[in-house]
Amino acid sequence: MSSYTPPLRDQQFLLHEVLKVTEAGIPGYEDLEPDFTGPVLEEAGKIASEILHPLNTVGDRQGCTLENGVVRTPEGFKGAYDQLREGGWMGLDADPEYGGQGMPYLLASAVGEMFVSANMAFNMYQGLTHGAYSAIHTHGSDQQKATYLPNMVEGKWSGTMNLTEPHCGTDLGLIRTKAEPQDDGSYRISGSKIWISAGEHDLSENIIHLVLAKAPGGGEGTKGISLFIVPKFMVNEDGSLGERNAVSCGGLEEKMGIHGNATCVMNYDGATGFLIGELHKGMRAMFTMMNEARLGVGIQGLSQAAVAYENALGFAKDRLQGRDVTGVKNPDGPADPIIVHPDVRRGLMDQKSFVEGGRAFVYWGAMMIDEARRNGDAEAEAMVSLLTPVIKGFLTDKGFETTVLAQQTLGGSGFTREWGIEQFVRDARITMIYEGTNGIQSLDLVGRKLAQNGGKTVMAFFDMVKTFIKENGDNEALKAGFLDPLKDASKNLQAAGMYFMQNGMKNPNNALSGSYDFMLLFGHVCLGLMWSRMAVAAQSALDSGTSDAAFYEAKLATGRYYMARQLPATAMHLARIQSGAEPVMALDAANF
């Protein structure tokens, strides 16, 4: 049986010493004093560890069941859902006009990290609802907002996003679901969607589906797609629930992981739907959900890595095997704990340095979202747009890799169900696939995001790194261990971008063949920047005479490990990129 302990000390360090939230000049951040964030995160941590995590194994073992069109979630899920709903946790950062608490997205992300670590499959029900809420809040009419949002914010109603169909995934221009206009302004939605997370369940009174479909006159491809609100139960004028809409669950997917979440085939048989946003402009509205979901999936990758590392660390401290080659460390026992062995320590340091660096990266991204939303900062919005595929792709790639490292730490025990690590591996695997596979993320990064604003945003990122290094250049304690490696890694990233500029135009495959490596290279530079920022904060605390020296010394040692053992991967990724398309495309398809 696995365990979960909330990372409260690390969260407070990031919020108040690295990001310095109260000094950020973002509306609402002035309230984020430690005596406010502390109790909120502590209470969320209790819910995560005491309510949600004990249900993680239950959900994995029981899964969801479909009988006569009704989906039943695992035992205990409904009670936990009701507790979160009654506590107001589902509307933590939602608009107070619709019943939300209006807290920053950053704080909601910190809470979300704990909930996902505790029980990823469970948290997906409210996660999908938040994405649907955001799309309606951004693109819906005043009437649609008033009709749907209060109950979605409260959690009485949940939400979904319906994109994929049996014959098309990424290429949404191929969808066949149709929307026929009706005289009353509504549409009749007909078609089938697959892989719809939380598509049908027994947790909420109503489910508000957001469905992509093609209405007449839109033309071919994605330009003809519109987005529709299709409620499971129709909503009467007084807000009460009416008759059942013509939407049903046709089956549940048998999956590798996230068994506690209902992944459904959804059938729309002339269901009543209502246009949200502009006709034939559905992709714009859907991407409000998609971009939020991609950031959320990045958090999922990090969160599964975090809980897996915690359990691997506990095992390594307790498991006795062999003796330390430099001298016995446990003379009263038959063997030393395996954490004394360098190779075990290497695996644990890989895990620890990724988790702590990734957490800083996620929180920084969330802070930029708040800056864009609350200050109307176009530069912050452009920067987080650039980094979204990196957050999603890098954190899920490395997050899954970290769960496998954690499993390896346990040896044979990690392969058994008893210890729980293998569930983290299985659950984490989907994060590299859904909301746009990581290959798609890399293509989005290289094919679209690098060129946005004429390349100004990526240049702003390079300037940010350069400025940080210059401002801290006199800090001799950090120069060799942090600033110099960060400078070298940033140069590798710039060299990769230059290669694309010089070689991608004459042969686009030169860029596309290196896009995945570029995404990983970019991710390493981002974590290098995060570790360097954390090092500055940790060194400052030590210089000021902190009473918690062990925490800051451990932070510096972990950061030095990342910079020395992980960041050099940027040179490898650059070499792969500069090899161009020829090694990748040399073999004819028929010769595979």
JSON list of C-alpha atoms in Angstrom, two decimals, residues 145-284:
[
{"chain": "A", "resi": 145, "resn": "LYS", "atom": "CA", "xyz": [-23.01, 31.55, -18.06]},
{"chain": "A", "resi": 146, "resn": "ALA", "atom": "CA", "xyz": [-25.96, 32.14, -15.77]},
{"chain": "A", "resi": 147, "resn": "THR", "atom": "CA", "xyz": [-27.52, 28.80, -16.73]},
{"chain": "A", "resi": 148, "resn": "TYR", "atom": "CA", "xyz": [-24.52, 26.52, -16.33]},
{"chain": "A", "resi": 149, "resn": "LEU", "atom": "CA", "xyz": [-21.67, 28.09, -14.37]},
{"chain": "A", "resi": 150, "resn": "PRO", "atom": "CA", "xyz": [-23.05, 28.37, -10.81]},
{"chain": "A", "resi": 151, "resn": "ASN", "atom": "CA", "xyz": [-23.80, 24.65, -10.61]},
{"chain": "A", "resi": 152, "resn": "MET", "atom": "CA", "xyz": [-20.52, 23.71, -12.34]},
{"chain": "A", "resi": 153, "resn": "VAL", "atom": "CA", "xyz": [-18.51, 25.91, -9.97]},
{"chain": "A", "resi": 154, "resn": "GLU", "atom": "CA", "xyz": [-20.27, 24.30, -7.01]},
{"chain": "A", "resi": 155, "resn": "GLY", "atom": "CA", "xyz": [-19.73, 20.81, -8.42]},
{"chain": "A", "resi": 156, "resn": "LYS", "atom": "CA", "xyz": [-23.42, 19.90, -8.54]},
{"chain": "A", "resi": 157, "resn": "TRP", "atom": "CA", "xyz": [-22.93, 19.62, -12.30]},
{"chain": "A", "resi": 158, "resn": "SER", "atom": "CA", "xyz": [-19.76, 18.40, -14.01]},
{"chain": "A", "resi": 159, "resn": "GLY", "atom": "CA", "xyz": [-18.34, 18.95, -17.49]},
{"chain": "A", "resi": 160, "resn": "THR", "atom": "CA", "xyz": [-16.49, 17.23, -20.33]},
{"chain": "A", "resi": 161, "resn": "MET", "atom": "CA", "xyz": [-14.76, 17.95, -23.61]},
{"chain": "A", "resi": 162, "resn": "ASN", "atom": "CA", "xyz": [-15.73, 15.87, -26.65]},
{"chain": "A", "resi": 163, "resn": "LEU", "atom": "CA", "xyz": [-13.20, 15.99, -29.50]},
{"chain": "A", "resi": 164, "resn": "THR", "atom": "CA", "xyz": [-11.98, 12.58, -30.65]},
{"chain": "A", "resi": 165, "resn": "GLU", "atom": "CA", "xyz": [-13.93, 10.25, -32.94]},
{"chain": "A", "resi": 166, "resn": "PRO", "atom": "CA", "xyz": [-13.21, 6.63, -33.93]},
{"chain": "A", "resi": 167, "resn": "HIS", "atom": "CA", "xyz": [-11.60, 7.65, -37.23]},
{"chain": "A", "resi": 168, "resn": "CYS", "atom": "CA", "xyz": [-9.77, 10.81, -36.14]},
{"chain": "A", "resi": 169, "resn": "GLY", "atom": "CA", "xyz": [-7.75, 12.05, -33.21]},
{"chain": "A", "resi": 170, "resn": "THR", "atom": "CA", "xyz": [-5.31, 14.90, -33.80]},
{"chain": "A", "resi": 171, "resn": "ASP", "atom": "CA", "xyz": [-6.71, 15.77, -37.23]},
{"chain": "A", "resi": 172, "resn": "LEU", "atom": "CA", "xyz": [-10.01, 17.21, -36.01]},
{"chain": "A", "resi": 173, "resn": "GLY", "atom": "CA", "xyz": [-10.84, 18.48, -39.47]},
{"chain": "A", "resi": 174, "resn": "LEU", "atom": "CA", "xyz": [-11.96, 14.91, -40.22]},
{"chain": "A", "resi": 175, "resn": "ILE", "atom": "CA", "xyz": [-14.72, 14.79, -37.59]},
{"chain": "A", "resi": 176, "resn": "ARG", "atom": "CA", "xyz": [-18.16, 13.61, -38.77]},
{"chain": "A", "resi": 177, "resn": "THR", "atom": "CA", "xyz": [-20.39, 14.65, -35.89]},
{"chain": "A", "resi": 178, "resn": "LYS", "atom": "CA", "xyz": [-23.05, 16.91, -37.36]},
{"chain": "A", "resi": 179, "resn": "ALA", "atom": "CA", "xyz": [-25.05, 19.81, -35.98]},
{"chain": "A", "resi": 180, "resn": "GLU", "atom": "CA", "xyz": [-28.37, 20.51, -37.69]},
{"chain": "A", "resi": 181, "resn": "PRO", "atom": "CA", "xyz": [-29.86, 23.97, -36.97]},
{"chain": "A", "resi": 182, "resn": "GLN", "atom": "CA", "xyz": [-33.38, 24.09, -35.56]},
{"chain": "A", "resi": 183, "resn": "ASP", "atom": "CA", "xyz": [-36.02, 26.81, -35.78]},
{"chain": "A", "resi": 184, "resn": "ASP", "atom": "CA", "xyz": [-35.66, 27.66, -32.09]},
{"chain": "A", "resi": 185, "resn": "GLY", "atom": "CA", "xyz": [-31.94, 28.42, -32.44]},
{"chain": "A", "resi": 186, "resn": "SER", "atom": "CA", "xyz": [-30.76, 25.11, -31.02]},
{"chain": "A", "resi": 187, "resn": "TYR", "atom": "CA", "xyz": [-29.02, 22.33, -32.95]},
{"chain": "A", "resi": 188, "resn": "ARG", "atom": "CA", "xyz": [-29.53, 18.59, -33.23]},
{"chain": "A", "resi": 189, "resn": "ILE", "atom": "CA", "xyz": [-26.18, 16.90, -32.57]},
{"chain": "A", "resi": 190, "resn": "SER", "atom": "CA", "xyz": [-25.56, 13.48, -34.09]},
{"chain": "A", "resi": 191, "resn": "GLY", "atom": "CA", "xyz": [-22.39, 11.39, -33.99]},
{"chain": "A", "resi": 192, "resn": "SER", "atom": "CA", "xyz": [-20.07, 9.38, -31.76]},
{"chain": "A", "resi": 193, "resn": "LYS", "atom": "CA", "xyz": [-17.11, 10.49, -29.67]},
{"chain": "A", "resi": 194, "resn": "ILE", "atom": "CA", "xyz": [-14.54, 8.23, -28.05]},
{"chain": "A", "resi": 195, "resn": "TRP", "atom": "CA", "xyz": [-12.11, 8.45, -25.13]},
{"chain": "A", "resi": 196, "resn": "ILE", "atom": "CA", "xyz": [-14.29, 10.97, -23.31]},
{"chain": "A", "resi": 197, "resn": "SER", "atom": "CA", "xyz": [-12.97, 11.27, -19.77]},
{"chain": "A", "resi": 198, "resn": "ALA", "atom": "CA", "xyz": [-15.74, 11.52, -17.16]},
{"chain": "A", "resi": 199, "resn": "GLY", "atom": "CA", "xyz": [-18.30, 11.23, -19.95]},
{"chain": "A", "resi": 200, "resn": "GLU", "atom": "CA", "xyz": [-20.85, 9.45, -17.76]},
{"chain": "A", "resi": 201, "resn": "HIS", "atom": "CA", "xyz": [-20.82, 8.83, -14.00]},
{"chain": "A", "resi": 202, "resn": "ASP", "atom": "CA", "xyz": [-22.81, 8.99, -10.78]},
{"chain": "A", "resi": 203, "resn": "LEU", "atom": "CA", "xyz": [-20.99, 11.84, -9.03]},
{"chain": "A", "resi": 204, "resn": "SER", "atom": "CA", "xyz": [-22.98, 14.86, -10.21]},
{"chain": "A", "resi": 205, "resn": "GLU", "atom": "CA", "xyz": [-26.62, 15.63, -10.95]},
{"chain": "A", "resi": 206, "resn": "ASN", "atom": "CA", "xyz": [-25.94, 16.72, -14.52]},
{"chain": "A", "resi": 207, "resn": "ILE", "atom": "CA", "xyz": [-23.06, 16.55, -17.00]},
{"chain": "A", "resi": 208, "resn": "ILE", "atom": "CA", "xyz": [-22.45, 19.46, -19.37]},
{"chain": "A", "resi": 209, "resn": "HIS", "atom": "CA", "xyz": [-20.77, 18.15, -22.51]},
{"chain": "A", "resi": 210, "resn": "LEU", "atom": "CA", "xyz": [-18.87, 20.51, -24.80]},
{"chain": "A", "resi": 211, "resn": "VAL", "atom": "CA", "xyz": [-18.97, 18.89, -28.22]},
{"chain": "A", "resi": 212, "resn": "LEU", "atom": "CA", "xyz": [-17.18, 19.71, -31.47]},
{"chain": "A", "resi": 213, "resn": "ALA", "atom": "CA", "xyz": [-19.43, 19.23, -34.50]},
{"chain": "A", "resi": 214, "resn": "LYS", "atom": "CA", "xyz": [-19.86, 20.51, -38.05]},
{"chain": "A", "resi": 215, "resn": "ALA", "atom": "CA", "xyz": [-22.77, 22.75, -38.89]},
{"chain": "A", "resi": 216, "resn": "PRO", "atom": "CA", "xyz": [-23.85, 23.47, -42.49]},
{"chain": "A", "resi": 217, "resn": "GLY", "atom": "CA", "xyz": [-21.92, 26.09, -44.43]},
{"chain": "A", "resi": 218, "resn": "GLY", "atom": "CA", "xyz": [-18.63, 25.79, -42.63]},
{"chain": "A", "resi": 219, "resn": "GLY", "atom": "CA", "xyz": [-16.58, 24.20, -45.38]},
{"chain": "A", "resi": 220, "resn": "GLU", "atom": "CA", "xyz": [-13.94, 21.51, -45.04]},
{"chain": "A", "resi": 221, "resn": "GLY", "atom": "CA", "xyz": [-11.38, 20.97, -42.34]},
{"chain": "A", "resi": 222, "resn": "THR", "atom": "CA", "xyz": [-11.22, 22.65, -38.97]},
{"chain": "A", "resi": 223, "resn": "LYS", "atom": "CA", "xyz": [-12.66, 25.90, -40.34]},
{"chain": "A", "resi": 224, "resn": "GLY", "atom": "CA", "xyz": [-16.06, 24.26, -40.45]},
{"chain": "A", "resi": 225, "resn": "ILE", "atom": "CA", "xyz": [-16.08, 23.16, -36.81]},
{"chain": "A", "resi": 226, "resn": "SER", "atom": "CA", "xyz": [-18.33, 24.68, -34.16]},
{"chain": "A", "resi": 227, "resn": "LEU", "atom": "CA", "xyz": [-18.59, 24.06, -30.41]},
{"chain": "A", "resi": 228, "resn": "PHE", "atom": "CA", "xyz": [-21.83, 23.15, -28.68]},
{"chain": "A", "resi": 229, "resn": "ILE", "atom": "CA", "xyz": [-23.10, 22.81, -25.15]},
{"chain": "A", "resi": 230, "resn": "VAL", "atom": "CA", "xyz": [-24.98, 19.50, -24.87]},
{"chain": "A", "resi": 231, "resn": "PRO", "atom": "CA", "xyz": [-26.34, 18.85, -21.36]},
{"chain": "A", "resi": 232, "resn": "LYS", "atom": "CA", "xyz": [-27.08, 15.31, -20.19]},
{"chain": "A", "resi": 233, "resn": "PHE", "atom": "CA", "xyz": [-30.35, 16.61, -18.76]},
{"chain": "A", "resi": 234, "resn": "MET", "atom": "CA", "xyz": [-32.07, 19.61, -20.27]},
{"chain": "A", "resi": 235, "resn": "VAL", "atom": "CA", "xyz": [-32.23, 22.67, -18.03]},
{"chain": "A", "resi": 236, "resn": "ASN", "atom": "CA", "xyz": [-35.60, 24.34, -17.51]},
{"chain": "A", "resi": 237, "resn": "GLU", "atom": "CA", "xyz": [-36.06, 28.10, -17.42]},
{"chain": "A", "resi": 238, "resn": "ASP", "atom": "CA", "xyz": [-36.20, 28.07, -13.62]},
{"chain": "A", "resi": 239, "resn": "GLY", "atom": "CA", "xyz": [-32.89, 26.18, -13.47]},
{"chain": "A", "resi": 240, "resn": "SER", "atom": "CA", "xyz": [-34.39, 22.81, -12.57]},
{"chain": "A", "resi": 241, "resn": "LEU", "atom": "CA", "xyz": [-33.50, 19.70, -14.51]},
{"chain": "A", "resi": 242, "resn": "GLY", "atom": "CA", "xyz": [-35.84, 18.56, -17.27]},
{"chain": "A", "resi": 243, "resn": "GLU", "atom": "CA", "xyz": [-35.94, 15.56, -19.56]},
{"chain": "A", "resi": 244, "resn": "ARG", "atom": "CA", "xyz": [-32.96, 13.39, -20.47]},
{"chain": "A", "resi": 245, "resn": "ASN", "atom": "CA", "xyz": [-31.18, 14.56, -23.61]},
{"chain": "A", "resi": 246, "resn": "ALA", "atom": "CA", "xyz": [-30.44, 12.13, -26.45]},
{"chain": "A", "resi": 247, "resn": "VAL", "atom": "CA", "xyz": [-26.85, 11.50, -25.34]},
{"chain": "A", "resi": 248, "resn": "SER", "atom": "CA", "xyz": [-25.72, 8.19, -23.87]},
{"chain": "A", "resi": 249, "resn": "CYS", "atom": "CA", "xyz": [-22.64, 6.20, -22.93]},
{"chain": "A", "resi": 250, "resn": "GLY", "atom": "CA", "xyz": [-22.12, 3.36, -25.41]},
{"chain": "A", "resi": 251, "resn": "GLY", "atom": "CA", "xyz": [-19.22, 1.73, -23.62]},
{"chain": "A", "resi": 252, "resn": "LEU", "atom": "CA", "xyz": [-16.27, 2.06, -21.24]},
{"chain": "A", "resi": 253, "resn": "GLU", "atom": "CA", "xyz": [-12.68, 1.76, -22.40]},
{"chain": "A", "resi": 254, "resn": "GLU", "atom": "CA", "xyz": [-10.50, -0.98, -20.87]},
{"chain": "A", "resi": 255, "resn": "LYS", "atom": "CA", "xyz": [-7.35, 0.97, -20.09]},
{"chain": "A", "resi": 256, "resn": "MET", "atom": "CA", "xyz": [-3.79, 0.50, -18.90]},
{"chain": "A", "resi": 257, "resn": "GLY", "atom": "CA", "xyz": [-4.33, 2.94, -16.02]},
{"chain": "A", "resi": 258, "resn": "ILE", "atom": "CA", "xyz": [-6.59, 5.63, -14.50]},
{"chain": "A", "resi": 259, "resn": "HIS", "atom": "CA", "xyz": [-9.17, 2.88, -13.93]},
{"chain": "A", "resi": 260, "resn": "GLY", "atom": "CA", "xyz": [-11.11, 5.02, -11.48]},
{"chain": "A", "resi": 261, "resn": "ASN", "atom": "CA", "xyz": [-12.03, 7.50, -14.20]},
{"chain": "A", "resi": 262, "resn": "ALA", "atom": "CA", "xyz": [-14.80, 6.65, -16.63]},
{"chain": "A", "resi": 263, "resn": "THR", "atom": "CA", "xyz": [-13.40, 6.89, -20.17]},
{"chain": "A", "resi": 264, "resn": "CYS", "atom": "CA", "xyz": [-16.47, 6.66, -22.35]},
{"chain": "A", "resi": 265, "resn": "VAL", "atom": "CA", "xyz": [-17.80, 6.18, -25.85]},
{"chain": "A", "resi": 266, "resn": "MET", "atom": "CA", "xyz": [-20.45, 8.89, -26.14]},
{"chain": "A", "resi": 267, "resn": "ASN", "atom": "CA", "xyz": [-23.30, 8.61, -28.63]},
{"chain": "A", "resi": 268, "resn": "TYR", "atom": "CA", "xyz": [-25.27, 11.67, -29.70]},
{"chain": "A", "resi": 269, "resn": "ASP", "atom": "CA", "xyz": [-28.54, 10.68, -31.37]},
{"chain": "A", "resi": 270, "resn": "GLY", "atom": "CA", "xyz": [-30.08, 13.99, -32.36]},
{"chain": "A", "resi": 271, "resn": "ALA", "atom": "CA", "xyz": [-29.26, 15.48, -28.97]},
{"chain": "A", "resi": 272, "resn": "THR", "atom": "CA", "xyz": [-30.19, 19.09, -28.33]},
{"chain": "A", "resi": 273, "resn": "GLY", "atom": "CA", "xyz": [-27.15, 21.35, -28.34]},
{"chain": "A", "resi": 274, "resn": "PHE", "atom": "CA", "xyz": [-26.54, 25.06, -28.07]},
{"chain": "A", "resi": 275, "resn": "LEU", "atom": "CA", "xyz": [-23.86, 26.96, -29.98]},
{"chain": "A", "resi": 276, "resn": "ILE", "atom": "CA", "xyz": [-21.14, 28.45, -27.80]},
{"chain": "A", "resi": 277, "resn": "GLY", "atom": "CA", "xyz": [-19.07, 31.22, -29.31]},
{"chain": "A", "resi": 278, "resn": "GLU", "atom": "CA", "xyz": [-19.21, 31.97, -33.02]},
{"chain": "A", "resi": 279, "resn": "LEU", "atom": "CA", "xyz": [-20.50, 29.59, -35.67]},
{"chain": "A", "resi": 280, "resn": "HIS", "atom": "CA", "xyz": [-17.64, 27.74, -37.41]},
{"chain": "A", "resi": 281, "resn": "LYS", "atom": "CA", "xyz": [-15.18, 29.14, -34.84]},
{"chain": "A", "resi": 282, "resn": "GLY", "atom": "CA", "xyz": [-15.31, 26.18, -32.49]},
{"chain": "A", "resi": 283, "resn": "MET", "atom": "CA", "xyz": [-11.60, 25.49, -32.44]},
{"chain": "A", "resi": 284, "resn": "ARG", "atom": "CA", "xyz": [-10.93, 28.88, -30.89]}
]
